[in-house]
């Protein structure tokens, strides 16, 4: 059974960097079959894809966030991470990690973690 | 304002069939696959339909998707109270070089 679990601070100050980690079990992020994604959802609003990483190390980012985002992987821990720089209140959201076979096809999701940007 | 247009709400009674529309343009729905997600209250989204009309293994055939031109739709037959939640369409947009989501449709089972 594939499981993903997000972890990280629930509160981040404006202008700082939001850092989250997704721990994967039941699959390996080293597998070249899947991409590993970050997706977010502000409270009461819709979904926004942030970006993804492949086992090869290649990454793709949403153009609207690309200048502030870095996604990286740690195969020894079977984890992948999100760094979002220079955050503002508009970055307050539930952040999900998800596995994807192809672009926009996310078949396994974490439960999500709420990150609030506030001083 | 979402690039893809969905009705904000839809409703039906148990056993009924409902459809949810997703309208876009030539750079997104008109040239790429449409995918649909279901989000039950307090839960993570779940892949419902991929590549316009494909169902993940194990998903009941009560759920179906279709696409024509620059519009797509999700149909749910044999409506159940457990189907209450939000439904989102998502497509890659060739002009924006990124994915675009519909604003979501809240389904209520009366």
mmCIF file of C-alpha atoms in Angstrom:
data_model
loop_
_atom_site.group_PDB
_atom_site.id
_atom_site.type_symbol
_atom_site.label_atom_id
_atom_site.label_comp_id
_atom_site.label_asym_id
_atom_site.label_seq_id
_atom_site.Cartn_x
_atom_site.Cartn_y
_atom_site.Cartn_z
ATOM 1 C CA UNK A 1 0.000 0.000 0.000
ATOM 2 C CA UNK A 2 1.524 3.285 -1.104
ATOM 3 C CA UNK A 3 1.426 5.986 1.537
ATOM 4 C CA UNK A 4 2.657 9.565 1.567
ATOM 5 C CA UNK A 5 3.000 11.770 4.627
ATOM 6 C CA UNK A 6 3.766 15.485 4.675
ATOM 7 C CA UNK A 7 5.704 17.040 7.536
ATOM 8 C CA UNK A 8 7.058 20.450 8.403
ATOM 9 C CA UNK A 9 6.312 23.668 10.287
ATOM 10 C CA UNK A 10 2.708 24.750 10.425
ATOM 11 C CA UNK A 11 3.608 28.414 10.785
ATOM 12 C CA UNK A 12 6.047 30.417 8.685
ATOM 13 C CA UNK A 13 6.812 34.122 8.901
ATOM 14 C CA UNK A 14 6.370 36.380 5.871
ATOM 15 C CA UNK A 15 9.456 36.670 3.641
ATOM 16 C CA UNK A 16 10.874 33.416 5.021
ATOM 17 C CA UNK A 17 11.142 30.015 3.359
ATOM 18 C CA UNK A 18 8.455 27.365 3.645
ATOM 19 C CA UNK A 19 10.009 23.901 3.853
ATOM 20 C CA UNK A 20 8.055 20.657 3.743
ATOM 21 C CA UNK A 21 9.035 17.018 3.419
ATOM 22 C CA UNK A 22 7.039 14.118 2.036
ATOM 23 C CA UNK A 23 7.920 10.649 3.296
ATOM 24 C CA UNK A 24 6.930 7.820 0.961
ATOM 25 C CA UNK A 25 6.276 4.223 1.968
ATOM 26 C CA UNK A 26 5.189 1.297 -0.158
ATOM 27 C CA UNK A 27 7.038 2.654 -3.204
ATOM 28 C CA UNK A 28 10.436 4.066 -4.021
ATOM 29 C CA UNK A 29 11.061 7.579 -5.260
ATOM 30 C CA UNK A 30 14.006 6.028 -7.112
ATOM 31 C CA UNK A 31 11.602 4.213 -9.403
ATOM 32 C CA UNK A 32 11.644 5.767 -12.838
ATOM 33 C CA UNK A 33 7.954 5.047 -13.315
ATOM 34 C CA UNK A 34 6.554 7.894 -11.289
ATOM 35 C CA UNK A 35 6.840 11.600 -10.626
ATOM 36 C CA UNK A 36 6.545 13.032 -7.135
ATOM 37 C CA UNK A 37 4.438 16.154 -6.844
ATOM 38 C CA UNK A 38 3.497 19.029 -4.576
ATOM 39 C CA UNK A 39 0.002 20.539 -4.815
ATOM 40 C CA UNK A 40 -1.616 23.132 -2.574
ATOM 41 C CA UNK A 41 -5.087 24.368 -1.719
ATOM 42 C CA UNK A 42 -5.905 27.613 0.088
ATOM 43 C CA UNK A 43 -8.786 27.289 2.520
ATOM 44 C CA UNK A 44 -12.112 27.187 0.707
ATOM 45 C CA UNK A 45 -10.449 27.473 -2.682
ATOM 46 C CA UNK A 46 -9.300 25.294 -5.540
ATOM 47 C CA UNK A 47 -6.158 23.299 -6.222
ATOM 48 C CA UNK A 48 -2.833 24.582 -7.527
ATOM 49 C CA UNK A 49 -0.037 22.350 -8.801
ATOM 50 C CA UNK A 50 3.346 23.518 -7.518
ATOM 51 C CA UNK A 51 5.752 21.144 -9.236
ATOM 52 C CA UNK A 52 7.232 17.657 -9.458
ATOM 53 C CA UNK A 53 10.454 15.682 -9.387
ATOM 54 C CA UNK A 54 11.459 12.484 -11.158
ATOM 55 C CA UNK A 55 13.943 9.855 -9.987
ATOM 56 C CA UNK A 56 16.331 11.168 -12.633
ATOM 57 C CA UNK A 57 16.415 14.431 -10.704
ATOM 58 C CA UNK A 58 14.567 16.360 -13.352
ATOM 59 C CA UNK A 59 12.039 18.866 -12.080
ATOM 60 C CA UNK A 60 9.103 20.784 -13.513
ATOM 61 C CA UNK A 61 7.493 23.764 -11.855
ATOM 62 C CA UNK A 62 4.332 25.784 -12.231
ATOM 63 C CA UNK A 63 5.421 28.896 -14.165
ATOM 64 C CA UNK A 64 3.568 31.100 -11.678
ATOM 65 C CA UNK A 65 5.749 29.835 -8.806
ATOM 66 C CA UNK A 66 8.909 28.789 -10.596
ATOM 67 C CA UNK A 67 11.055 31.687 -9.398
ATOM 68 C CA UNK A 68 10.442 30.792 -5.733
ATOM 69 C CA UNK A 69 10.243 26.987 -5.730
ATOM 70 C CA UNK A 70 12.746 24.189 -5.386
ATOM 71 C CA UNK A 71 11.788 20.507 -5.160
ATOM 72 C CA UNK A 72 14.459 17.987 -4.250
ATOM 73 C CA UNK A 73 14.661 14.298 -3.402
ATOM 74 C CA UNK A 74 16.537 12.189 -0.846
ATOM 75 C CA UNK A 75 16.537 8.603 -2.051
ATOM 76 C CA UNK A 76 18.312 7.336 1.077
ATOM 77 C CA UNK A 77 15.326 8.411 3.160
ATOM 78 C CA UNK A 78 12.740 7.889 0.412
ATOM 79 C CA UNK A 79 11.641 11.476 0.830
ATOM 80 C CA UNK A 80 11.170 14.494 -1.361
ATOM 81 C CA UNK A 81 10.981 18.085 -0.244
ATOM 82 C CA UNK A 82 9.528 21.456 -1.122
ATOM 83 C CA UNK A 83 11.163 24.813 -0.518
ATOM 84 C CA UNK A 84 9.092 27.917 -1.252
ATOM 85 C CA UNK A 85 10.981 31.161 -0.747
ATOM 86 C CA UNK A 86 9.822 34.665 0.127
ATOM 87 C CA UNK A 87 6.393 33.576 1.297
ATOM 88 C CA UNK A 88 3.445 35.888 1.852
ATOM 89 C CA UNK A 89 -0.002 35.405 3.311
ATOM 90 C CA UNK A 90 -1.133 34.276 -0.154
ATOM 91 C CA UNK A 91 0.943 31.127 0.328
ATOM 92 C CA UNK A 92 -1.189 30.024 3.274
ATOM 93 C CA UNK A 93 -2.713 26.727 2.221
ATOM 94 C CA UNK A 94 -2.988 23.020 2.779
ATOM 95 C CA UNK A 95 0.011 21.465 1.047
ATOM 96 C CA UNK A 96 -0.288 17.967 -0.412
ATOM 97 C CA UNK A 97 2.322 15.640 -1.794
ATOM 98 C CA UNK A 98 1.191 13.170 -4.426
ATOM 99 C CA UNK A 99 2.484 10.448 -6.715
ATOM 100 C CA UNK A 100 1.875 10.816 -10.426
ATOM 101 C CA UNK A 101 2.319 8.397 -13.310
ATOM 102 C CA UNK A 102 1.904 11.126 -15.877
ATOM 103 C CA UNK A 103 1.419 14.860 -15.689
ATOM 104 C CA UNK A 104 -1.781 15.783 -13.834
ATOM 105 C CA UNK A 105 -2.595 12.119 -13.046
ATOM 106 C CA UNK A 106 -2.005 11.872 -9.284
ATOM 107 C CA UNK A 107 -3.050 8.504 -7.918
ATOM 108 C CA UNK A 108 -1.794 8.572 -4.323
ATOM 109 C CA UNK A 109 -1.919 11.596 -2.029
ATOM 110 C CA UNK A 110 -0.779 12.502 1.426
ATOM 111 C CA UNK A 111 -3.360 13.689 3.919
ATOM 112 C CA UNK A 112 -2.167 17.288 3.552
ATOM 113 C CA UNK A 113 -0.597 19.709 5.982
ATOM 114 C CA UNK A 114 -1.770 23.232 6.735
ATOM 115 C CA UNK A 115 0.875 25.918 6.505
ATOM 116 C CA UNK A 116 -0.002 29.392 7.696
ATOM 117 C CA UNK A 117 2.097 32.398 6.765
ATOM 118 C CA UNK A 118 1.837 34.971 9.513
ATOM 119 C CA UNK A 119 4.044 37.065 11.737
ATOM 120 C CA UNK B 1 -10.999 33.623 -11.895
ATOM 121 C CA UNK B 2 -10.234 30.088 -13.104
ATOM 122 C CA UNK B 3 -9.180 29.410 -16.688
ATOM 123 C CA UNK B 4 -11.558 26.451 -16.754
ATOM 124 C CA UNK B 5 -15.208 27.166 -15.974
ATOM 125 C CA UNK B 6 -17.234 24.824 -13.810
ATOM 126 C CA UNK B 7 -20.653 25.439 -12.274
ATOM 127 C CA UNK B 8 -20.158 26.267 -8.592
ATOM 128 C CA UNK B 9 -22.799 23.789 -7.523
ATOM 129 C CA UNK B 10 -24.764 20.764 -8.664
ATOM 130 C CA UNK B 11 -27.318 18.603 -6.933
ATOM 131 C CA UNK B 12 -29.428 15.515 -7.300
ATOM 132 C CA UNK B 13 -31.409 12.973 -5.368
ATOM 133 C CA UNK B 14 -30.191 9.453 -4.556
ATOM 134 C CA UNK B 15 -30.193 7.241 -7.630
ATOM 135 C CA UNK B 16 -30.268 10.152 -10.062
ATOM 136 C CA UNK B 17 -27.690 10.965 -12.724
ATOM 137 C CA UNK B 18 -25.880 14.286 -12.590
ATOM 138 C CA UNK B 19 -23.385 15.877 -14.913
ATOM 139 C CA UNK B 20 -20.747 18.467 -14.163
ATOM 140 C CA UNK B 21 -19.341 20.545 -16.996
ATOM 141 C CA UNK B 22 -15.882 21.981 -17.522
ATOM 142 C CA UNK B 23 -15.461 24.610 -20.209
ATOM 143 C CA UNK B 24 -12.157 25.859 -21.550
ATOM 144 C CA UNK B 25 -10.444 26.867 -24.752
ATOM 145 C CA UNK B 26 -8.318 25.681 -27.625
ATOM 146 C CA UNK B 27 -5.064 25.879 -25.676
ATOM 147 C CA UNK B 28 -6.242 23.600 -22.891
ATOM 148 C CA UNK B 29 -9.255 21.313 -23.275
ATOM 149 C CA UNK B 30 -9.165 21.703 -27.041
ATOM 150 C CA UNK B 31 -5.718 20.171 -27.301
ATOM 151 C CA UNK B 32 -5.020 18.170 -24.141
ATOM 152 C CA UNK B 33 -6.427 15.493 -21.876
ATOM 153 C CA UNK B 34 -8.957 16.363 -19.181
ATOM 154 C CA UNK B 35 -8.694 14.816 -15.732
ATOM 155 C CA UNK B 36 -11.221 14.883 -12.904
ATOM 156 C CA UNK B 37 -10.740 14.762 -9.134
ATOM 157 C CA UNK B 38 -13.193 14.182 -6.314
ATOM 158 C CA UNK B 39 -12.573 15.781 -2.948
ATOM 159 C CA UNK B 40 -14.749 14.595 -0.113
ATOM 160 C CA UNK B 41 -15.088 16.894 2.922
ATOM 161 C CA UNK B 42 -11.852 17.117 4.882
ATOM 162 C CA UNK B 43 -10.066 14.657 2.598
ATOM 163 C CA UNK B 44 -7.347 14.785 -0.009
ATOM 164 C CA UNK B 45 -8.467 14.800 -3.639
ATOM 165 C CA UNK B 46 -8.907 11.470 -5.394
ATOM 166 C CA UNK B 47 -8.315 10.758 -9.080
ATOM 167 C CA UNK B 48 -11.665 9.962 -10.634
ATOM 168 C CA UNK B 49 -11.174 10.168 -14.390
ATOM 169 C CA UNK B 50 -7.940 10.520 -16.356
ATOM 170 C CA UNK B 51 -7.289 11.121 -20.043
ATOM 171 C CA UNK B 52 -10.824 12.336 -20.701
ATOM 172 C CA UNK B 53 -12.674 9.104 -19.984
ATOM 173 C CA UNK B 54 -10.434 6.537 -18.275
ATOM 174 C CA UNK B 55 -11.265 5.222 -14.821
ATOM 175 C CA UNK B 56 -8.617 4.100 -12.338
ATOM 176 C CA UNK B 57 -8.841 0.412 -11.516
ATOM 177 C CA UNK B 58 -11.409 -0.260 -8.826
ATOM 178 C CA UNK B 59 -13.481 2.843 -9.514
ATOM 179 C CA UNK B 60 -17.130 1.961 -10.146
ATOM 180 C CA UNK B 61 -18.508 2.607 -13.601
ATOM 181 C CA UNK B 62 -21.045 4.997 -12.097
ATOM 182 C CA UNK B 63 -18.450 7.635 -12.900
ATOM 183 C CA UNK B 64 -17.735 8.523 -16.516
ATOM 184 C CA UNK B 65 -16.047 11.322 -18.405
ATOM 185 C CA UNK B 66 -16.317 12.751 -21.883
ATOM 186 C CA UNK B 67 -14.854 15.530 -23.953
ATOM 187 C CA UNK B 68 -15.983 17.371 -27.051
ATOM 188 C CA UNK B 69 -14.125 20.301 -28.531
ATOM 189 C CA UNK B 70 -13.297 22.747 -25.766
ATOM 190 C CA UNK B 71 -15.668 21.292 -23.172
ATOM 191 C CA UNK B 72 -15.685 18.229 -20.974
ATOM 192 C CA UNK B 73 -18.108 16.700 -18.570
ATOM 193 C CA UNK B 74 -18.207 14.292 -15.679
ATOM 194 C CA UNK B 75 -21.277 12.151 -15.202
ATOM 195 C CA UNK B 76 -22.236 10.380 -12.008
ATOM 196 C CA UNK B 77 -25.076 7.891 -12.158
ATOM 197 C CA UNK B 78 -26.809 6.129 -9.289
ATOM 198 C CA UNK B 79 -26.083 9.101 -7.060
ATOM 199 C CA UNK B 80 -25.271 8.318 -3.423
ATOM 200 C CA UNK B 81 -24.918 10.482 -0.339
ATOM 201 C CA UNK B 82 -21.257 9.385 -0.194
ATOM 202 C CA UNK B 83 -20.711 11.247 -3.481
ATOM 203 C CA UNK B 84 -21.193 14.630 -1.782
ATOM 204 C CA UNK B 85 -18.097 16.737 -2.153
ATOM 205 C CA UNK B 86 -16.168 18.935 -4.539
ATOM 206 C CA UNK B 87 -15.231 17.963 -8.079
ATOM 207 C CA UNK B 88 -12.403 19.542 -10.056
ATOM 208 C CA UNK B 89 -11.314 19.325 -13.678
ATOM 209 C CA UNK B 90 -7.670 19.921 -14.599
ATOM 210 C CA UNK B 91 -5.938 20.265 -17.969
ATOM 211 C CA UNK B 92 -2.527 21.258 -19.257
ATOM 212 C CA UNK B 93 -2.570 24.658 -20.957
ATOM 213 C CA UNK B 94 -0.230 25.067 -23.924
ATOM 214 C CA UNK B 95 -0.300 28.876 -23.730
ATOM 215 C CA UNK B 96 0.396 29.124 -20.024
ATOM 216 C CA UNK B 97 2.875 26.219 -20.067
ATOM 217 C CA UNK B 98 1.271 24.839 -16.962
ATOM 218 C CA UNK B 99 -1.815 23.079 -15.633
ATOM 219 C CA UNK B 100 -5.083 24.892 -15.137
ATOM 220 C CA UNK B 101 -7.853 23.841 -12.793
ATOM 221 C CA UNK B 102 -11.544 24.464 -12.793
ATOM 222 C CA UNK B 103 -12.892 26.352 -9.826
ATOM 223 C CA UNK B 104 -14.604 23.241 -8.534
ATOM 224 C CA UNK B 105 -18.222 22.113 -8.330
ATOM 225 C CA UNK B 106 -19.836 21.335 -5.011
ATOM 226 C CA UNK B 107 -22.124 18.338 -5.378
ATOM 227 C CA UNK B 108 -25.025 18.013 -2.962
ATOM 228 C CA UNK B 109 -27.153 14.903 -2.684
ATOM 229 C CA UNK B 110 -30.602 16.027 -1.577
#
